[in-house]
């Protein structure tokens, strides 16, 4: 493959890392012989329109430069098409890039790996989650984790992961279980008291928290991690183990799998790939081969 490819850049990702990462990534791609065009929108709607125009215009690949939010925006341009997606991870979490085995915060290395993969035809189909007209590659969060996201987004200081660590501590003060209604693949409704329910296409969110550790991007299923009714002491004990995926061994944690998941709960906002989806109820489904990706 030698056609023009498009760099889709978020200049604000990671406090400016997105803009800084674009240049070495573009240099690596050009050194490999690829014509590169850069797309930077004035705002989210403009950026998405420009990315979609590039895809409709026949770009050889769309390479998103930024974090999981930028990857999520890029999915809205390429999902369901034959245009492959590559990621130059330069954000805070970068969980989708991790799931694809791409370098994190190494833009030149990511550019070289993407170039080698495009030349070698290393492009594969992976599953995506879908809620209405919105796609997600990693995890749909709801409950305690989405409240942490809500609070973290309202905080102006500090920056990066520390903001969400502090938001988590603040949310612990008001920790309470939420009555959920969960339906899997159109079956019977399960009523559970849960601290959080995470629906994973990929395994991790929040910069490496493996909330759905066994999620498989190619099995046609979504993994649900249900953390039941637990107090602050239990949650603080279990939380550190999420980075290794060992939390699923705790008796308060249940893992389920389904192709379609319906979640309902009062006063809970859903987030997917760190981006707000809106209040529950929400219905998510797994779309087999929803996007083509460039990988190692």
Short mmCIF file of C-alpha atoms in Angstrom, two decimals:
data_model
loop_
_atom_site.label_atom_id
_atom_site.label_comp_id
_atom_site.label_asym_id
_atom_site.label_seq_id
_atom_site.Cartn_x
_atom_site.Cartn_y
_atom_site.Cartn_z
CA UNK A 1 0.00 0.00 0.00
CA UNK A 2 1.48 3.36 -1.02
CA UNK A 3 -1.51 5.78 -1.29
CA UNK A 4 -1.88 8.99 0.69
CA UNK A 5 -2.75 8.55 4.35
CA UNK A 6 -4.35 11.02 6.70
CA UNK A 7 -3.08 12.07 10.13
CA UNK A 8 -6.07 13.01 12.30
CA UNK A 9 -4.66 15.22 15.05
CA UNK A 10 -5.98 16.40 18.40
CA UNK A 11 -3.74 19.36 19.33
CA UNK A 12 -4.97 19.39 22.95
CA UNK A 13 -4.46 15.69 23.80
CA UNK A 14 -2.24 15.14 26.82
CA UNK A 15 -1.71 18.90 27.38
CA UNK A 16 -0.35 19.37 23.89
CA UNK A 17 1.26 15.95 23.39
CA UNK A 18 -1.08 15.35 20.44
CA UNK A 19 0.32 18.26 18.45
CA UNK A 20 3.89 17.43 19.42
CA UNK A 21 3.42 13.77 18.50
CA UNK A 22 2.11 14.52 15.02
CA UNK A 23 5.44 15.73 13.60
CA UNK A 24 7.65 12.70 14.41
CA UNK A 25 4.84 10.34 13.40
CA UNK A 26 4.42 12.15 10.07
CA UNK A 27 8.19 12.16 9.52
CA UNK A 28 8.37 8.40 10.08
CA UNK A 29 5.51 7.78 7.67
CA UNK A 30 6.99 10.04 5.00
CA UNK A 31 10.40 8.41 5.40
CA UNK A 32 8.68 5.11 4.60
CA UNK A 33 7.38 6.60 1.34
CA UNK A 34 3.82 7.58 2.29
CA UNK A 35 2.31 10.90 1.25
CA UNK A 36 0.78 12.31 4.44
CA UNK A 37 -2.02 14.84 4.83
CA UNK A 38 -2.84 16.29 8.25
CA UNK A 39 -6.39 17.04 9.42
CA UNK A 40 -6.97 19.31 12.43
CA UNK A 41 -10.51 20.50 13.08
CA UNK A 42 -11.58 23.77 14.65
CA UNK A 43 -13.80 21.82 17.06
CA UNK A 44 -15.10 18.27 17.47
CA UNK A 45 -17.82 18.55 14.84
CA UNK A 46 -15.46 20.13 12.31
CA UNK A 47 -12.74 17.56 13.01
CA UNK A 48 -15.19 14.68 12.51
CA UNK A 49 -16.51 16.19 9.29
CA UNK A 50 -12.96 16.54 7.94
CA UNK A 51 -12.07 12.96 8.93
CA UNK A 52 -15.21 11.62 7.28
CA UNK A 53 -14.43 13.60 4.14
CA UNK A 54 -10.95 12.05 4.04
CA UNK A 55 -12.42 8.56 4.37
CA UNK A 56 -15.05 9.22 1.71
CA UNK A 57 -12.31 10.66 -0.50
CA UNK A 58 -10.46 7.35 -0.45
CA UNK A 59 -7.59 7.96 1.97
CA UNK A 60 -5.42 4.89 2.35
CA UNK A 61 -5.64 4.98 6.16
CA UNK A 62 -6.79 7.29 8.94
CA UNK A 63 -4.16 7.64 11.66
CA UNK A 64 -5.51 9.21 14.87
CA UNK A 65 -2.97 11.15 16.94
CA UNK A 66 -4.08 11.70 20.52
CA UNK A 67 -5.69 9.70 23.29
CA UNK A 68 -8.70 7.43 23.63
CA UNK A 69 -11.07 10.32 23.00
CA UNK A 70 -9.43 11.00 19.65
CA UNK A 71 -9.45 7.31 18.81
CA UNK A 72 -13.17 7.26 19.63
CA UNK A 73 -13.78 10.22 17.34
CA UNK A 74 -11.82 8.50 14.57
CA UNK A 75 -13.99 5.40 14.98
CA UNK A 76 -17.00 7.51 14.07
CA UNK A 77 -15.31 8.21 10.72
CA UNK A 78 -14.01 4.73 9.84
CA UNK A 79 -16.29 2.19 11.57
CA UNK A 80 -18.19 0.14 9.03
CA UNK A 81 -15.89 1.19 6.16
CA UNK A 82 -12.87 -0.53 4.64
CA UNK A 83 -10.52 2.31 5.59
CA UNK A 84 -8.01 1.07 8.17
CA UNK A 85 -7.41 2.92 11.44
CA UNK A 86 -4.00 3.43 13.03
CA UNK A 87 -3.23 5.05 16.39
CA UNK A 88 -0.37 7.26 17.51
CA UNK A 89 -1.11 7.24 21.23
CA UNK A 90 -0.41 10.62 22.84
CA UNK A 91 -3.14 11.03 25.43
CA UNK A 92 -3.62 10.22 29.10
CA UNK A 93 -5.11 6.73 28.99
CA UNK A 94 -4.22 5.27 25.56
CA UNK A 95 -6.05 2.02 26.31
CA UNK A 96 -7.16 1.34 22.75
CA UNK A 97 -3.58 1.59 21.49
CA UNK A 98 -2.48 -0.81 24.22
CA UNK A 99 -5.18 -3.27 23.17
CA UNK A 100 -3.84 -3.14 19.60
CA UNK A 101 -0.23 -3.66 20.70
CA UNK A 102 0.89 -0.22 19.49
CA UNK A 103 3.52 1.96 21.20
CA UNK A 104 2.31 4.45 23.80
CA UNK A 105 3.76 7.99 23.86
CA UNK A 106 6.42 7.00 21.35
CA UNK A 107 5.18 8.77 18.21
CA UNK A 108 8.16 8.04 15.98
CA UNK A 109 8.07 4.35 16.92
CA UNK A 110 4.31 4.27 16.36
CA UNK A 111 4.75 5.93 12.95
CA UNK A 112 7.39 3.39 11.92
CA UNK A 113 5.29 0.45 13.14
CA UNK A 114 2.21 1.70 11.29
CA UNK A 115 4.24 2.25 8.12
CA UNK A 116 5.72 -1.26 8.31
CA UNK A 117 2.26 -2.74 8.94
CA UNK A 118 0.72 -0.89 5.99
CA UNK A 119 3.53 -1.99 3.68
CA UNK A 120 3.25 -5.57 4.91
CA UNK A 121 -0.53 -5.67 4.73
CA UNK A 122 -0.85 -6.27 8.47
CA UNK A 123 -4.43 -5.03 8.69
CA UNK A 124 -7.06 -6.94 10.61
CA UNK A 125 -10.72 -6.71 11.49
CA UNK A 126 -11.68 -6.29 15.14
CA UNK A 127 -14.98 -5.98 16.97
CA UNK A 128 -16.47 -2.74 18.23
CA UNK A 129 -19.13 -1.90 20.75
CA UNK A 130 -22.05 0.19 19.57
CA UNK A 131 -24.63 2.24 21.48
CA UNK A 132 -27.09 3.87 19.09
CA UNK A 133 -24.93 5.64 16.52
CA UNK A 134 -21.88 5.78 18.82
CA UNK A 135 -19.00 3.31 18.65
CA UNK A 136 -16.46 2.30 21.28
CA UNK A 137 -13.29 0.28 21.18
CA UNK A 138 -12.48 -0.20 24.86
CA UNK A 139 -14.97 -0.04 27.75
CA UNK A 140 -18.41 1.36 28.52
CA UNK A 141 -18.29 2.50 32.16
CA UNK A 142 -21.29 3.02 34.42
CA UNK A 143 -21.67 3.56 38.15
CA UNK A 144 -18.81 4.50 40.46
CA UNK A 145 -16.29 4.72 37.60
CA UNK A 146 -18.54 6.96 35.50
CA UNK A 147 -19.14 9.24 38.51
CA UNK A 148 -15.37 9.52 38.89
CA UNK A 149 -15.24 10.47 35.21
CA UNK A 150 -17.98 13.06 35.74
CA UNK A 151 -16.13 14.63 38.65
CA UNK A 152 -12.73 14.46 36.95
CA UNK A 153 -14.09 16.25 33.90
CA UNK A 154 -15.34 19.09 36.11
CA UNK A 155 -11.95 19.53 37.82
CA UNK A 156 -9.55 22.10 36.38
CA UNK A 157 -6.58 20.90 38.42
CA UNK A 158 -4.51 18.75 38.54
CA UNK A 159 -3.92 17.34 35.06
CA UNK A 160 -3.52 13.78 33.78
CA UNK A 161 -4.22 10.64 35.77
CA UNK A 162 -3.77 12.39 39.12
CA UNK A 163 -6.98 14.31 38.46
CA UNK A 164 -8.94 11.07 38.28
CA UNK A 165 -7.18 9.58 41.31
CA UNK A 166 -8.31 12.61 43.33
CA UNK A 167 -11.79 12.40 41.83
CA UNK A 168 -11.97 8.76 42.91
CA UNK A 169 -11.03 9.66 46.48
CA UNK A 170 -13.73 12.34 46.53
CA UNK A 171 -16.36 9.96 45.16
CA UNK A 172 -15.50 7.34 47.78
CA UNK A 173 -16.98 9.62 50.41
CA UNK A 174 -20.42 9.17 48.90
CA UNK A 175 -20.01 5.56 47.76
CA UNK A 176 -23.29 3.73 47.48
CA UNK A 177 -24.56 0.75 45.49
CA UNK A 178 -27.02 1.37 42.68
CA UNK A 179 -29.96 -0.88 41.75
CA UNK A 180 -29.26 -2.08 38.19
CA UNK A 181 -31.43 -3.95 35.74
CA UNK A 182 -29.34 -5.96 33.30
CA UNK A 183 -30.59 -7.91 30.29
CA UNK A 184 -28.25 -10.08 28.21
CA UNK A 185 -29.08 -11.11 24.65
CA UNK A 186 -32.79 -10.45 25.16
CA UNK A 187 -33.04 -12.84 28.09
CA UNK A 188 -34.50 -12.35 31.56
CA UNK A 189 -33.82 -9.12 33.44
CA UNK A 190 -31.30 -9.48 36.26
CA UNK A 191 -31.77 -7.08 39.16
CA UNK A 192 -28.56 -6.45 41.08
CA UNK A 193 -27.17 -3.95 43.57
CA UNK A 194 -23.86 -2.89 42.05
CA UNK A 195 -21.09 -0.40 42.68
CA UNK A 196 -20.31 -0.37 38.97
CA UNK A 197 -20.98 -2.26 35.77
CA UNK A 198 -18.33 -2.12 33.04
CA UNK A 199 -19.00 -3.42 29.53
CA UNK A 200 -15.77 -4.25 27.72
CA UNK A 201 -15.02 -4.69 24.06
CA UNK A 202 -11.40 -4.21 25.09
CA UNK A 203 -9.90 -5.11 28.43
CA UNK A 204 -8.82 -1.83 30.02
CA UNK A 205 -9.68 1.77 30.70
CA UNK A 206 -8.22 4.61 32.76
CA UNK A 207 -4.66 4.08 31.58
CA UNK A 208 -4.22 0.35 32.11
CA UNK A 209 -6.92 -0.66 34.60
CA UNK A 210 -7.84 -4.12 33.32
CA UNK A 211 -11.46 -3.98 34.37
CA UNK A 212 -12.50 -6.65 31.81
CA UNK A 213 -9.23 -8.61 31.75
CA UNK A 214 -10.33 -11.43 29.44
CA UNK A 215 -12.14 -9.31 26.86
CA UNK A 216 -11.27 -10.42 23.32
CA UNK A 217 -11.44 -7.98 20.41
CA UNK A 218 -12.37 -10.75 17.98
CA UNK A 219 -14.85 -13.04 19.78
CA UNK A 220 -18.08 -11.22 18.89
CA UNK A 221 -18.93 -10.73 22.57
CA UNK A 222 -18.86 -7.99 25.18
CA UNK A 223 -17.49 -8.77 28.64
CA UNK A 224 -19.38 -7.42 31.66
CA UNK A 225 -17.64 -6.88 34.97
CA UNK A 226 -20.20 -6.36 37.73
CA UNK A 227 -18.78 -5.11 41.03
CA UNK A 228 -21.49 -5.81 43.55
CA UNK A 229 -22.59 -4.09 46.73
CA UNK A 230 -19.35 -3.31 48.53
CA UNK A 231 -18.22 -0.69 51.02
CA UNK A 232 -15.29 1.70 50.89
CA UNK A 233 -12.91 -0.64 52.68
CA UNK A 234 -13.61 -3.49 50.24
CA UNK A 235 -13.35 -1.25 47.19
CA UNK A 236 -10.04 0.20 48.38
CA UNK A 237 -8.74 -3.34 48.92
CA UNK A 238 -9.88 -4.58 45.54
CA UNK A 239 -9.00 -1.48 43.49
CA UNK A 240 -5.20 -1.97 43.27
CA UNK A 241 -5.68 -5.47 41.87
CA UNK A 242 -7.53 -4.12 38.81
CA UNK A 243 -4.22 -3.25 37.12
CA UNK A 244 -3.42 -6.97 37.00
CA UNK A 245 -7.00 -8.07 36.36
CA UNK A 246 -7.07 -9.98 39.65
CA UNK A 247 -10.16 -8.17 40.95
CA UNK A 248 -12.34 -10.71 39.12
CA UNK A 249 -11.29 -13.30 41.74
CA UNK A 250 -13.08 -11.36 44.50
CA UNK A 251 -16.49 -12.80 45.53
CA UNK A 252 -18.15 -9.40 45.03
CA UNK A 253 -17.17 -9.39 41.34
CA UNK A 254 -19.09 -11.24 38.62
CA UNK A 255 -18.07 -11.61 34.97
CA UNK A 256 -20.66 -12.15 32.24
CA UNK A 257 -20.55 -12.24 28.42
CA UNK A 258 -23.10 -11.38 25.78
CA UNK A 259 -23.42 -10.01 22.28
CA UNK A 260 -26.06 -7.49 23.40
CA UNK A 261 -26.33 -5.80 26.78
CA UNK A 262 -29.11 -3.60 28.14
CA UNK A 263 -28.33 -1.56 31.26
CA UNK A 264 -30.78 0.47 33.31
CA UNK A 265 -30.18 2.42 36.52
CA UNK A 266 -31.36 5.73 37.93
CA UNK A 267 -28.99 8.68 38.02
CA UNK A 268 -26.10 6.95 36.21
CA UNK A 269 -24.26 8.30 33.17
CA UNK A 270 -22.58 5.95 30.70
CA UNK A 271 -19.09 6.70 29.39
CA UNK A 272 -17.43 4.85 26.52
CA UNK A 273 -13.73 5.27 25.68
CA UNK A 274 -13.84 8.00 28.35
CA UNK A 275 -16.46 9.99 26.42
CA UNK A 276 -20.00 10.63 27.78
CA UNK A 277 -22.78 8.66 26.11
CA UNK A 278 -25.65 9.92 28.22
CA UNK A 279 -27.78 8.60 31.07
CA UNK A 280 -28.85 5.00 31.45
CA UNK A 281 -30.81 3.10 30.20
CA UNK A 282 -28.45 2.23 27.37
CA UNK A 283 -28.27 -0.73 25.02
CA UNK A 284 -24.87 -1.86 23.75
CA UNK A 285 -24.09 -4.51 21.18
CA UNK A 286 -20.96 -6.06 19.80
CA UNK A 287 -20.41 -5.52 16.08
CA UNK A 288 -18.15 -8.23 14.66
CA UNK A 289 -15.41 -6.84 12.47
CA UNK A 290 -16.66 -3.30 13.02
CA UNK A 291 -13.36 -1.69 12.07
CA UNK A 292 -10.13 -2.50 10.25
CA UNK A 293 -7.01 -1.66 12.25
CA UNK A 294 -3.32 -1.37 11.49
CA UNK A 295 -1.21 -3.31 13.96
CA UNK A 296 2.06 -5.05 14.66
#
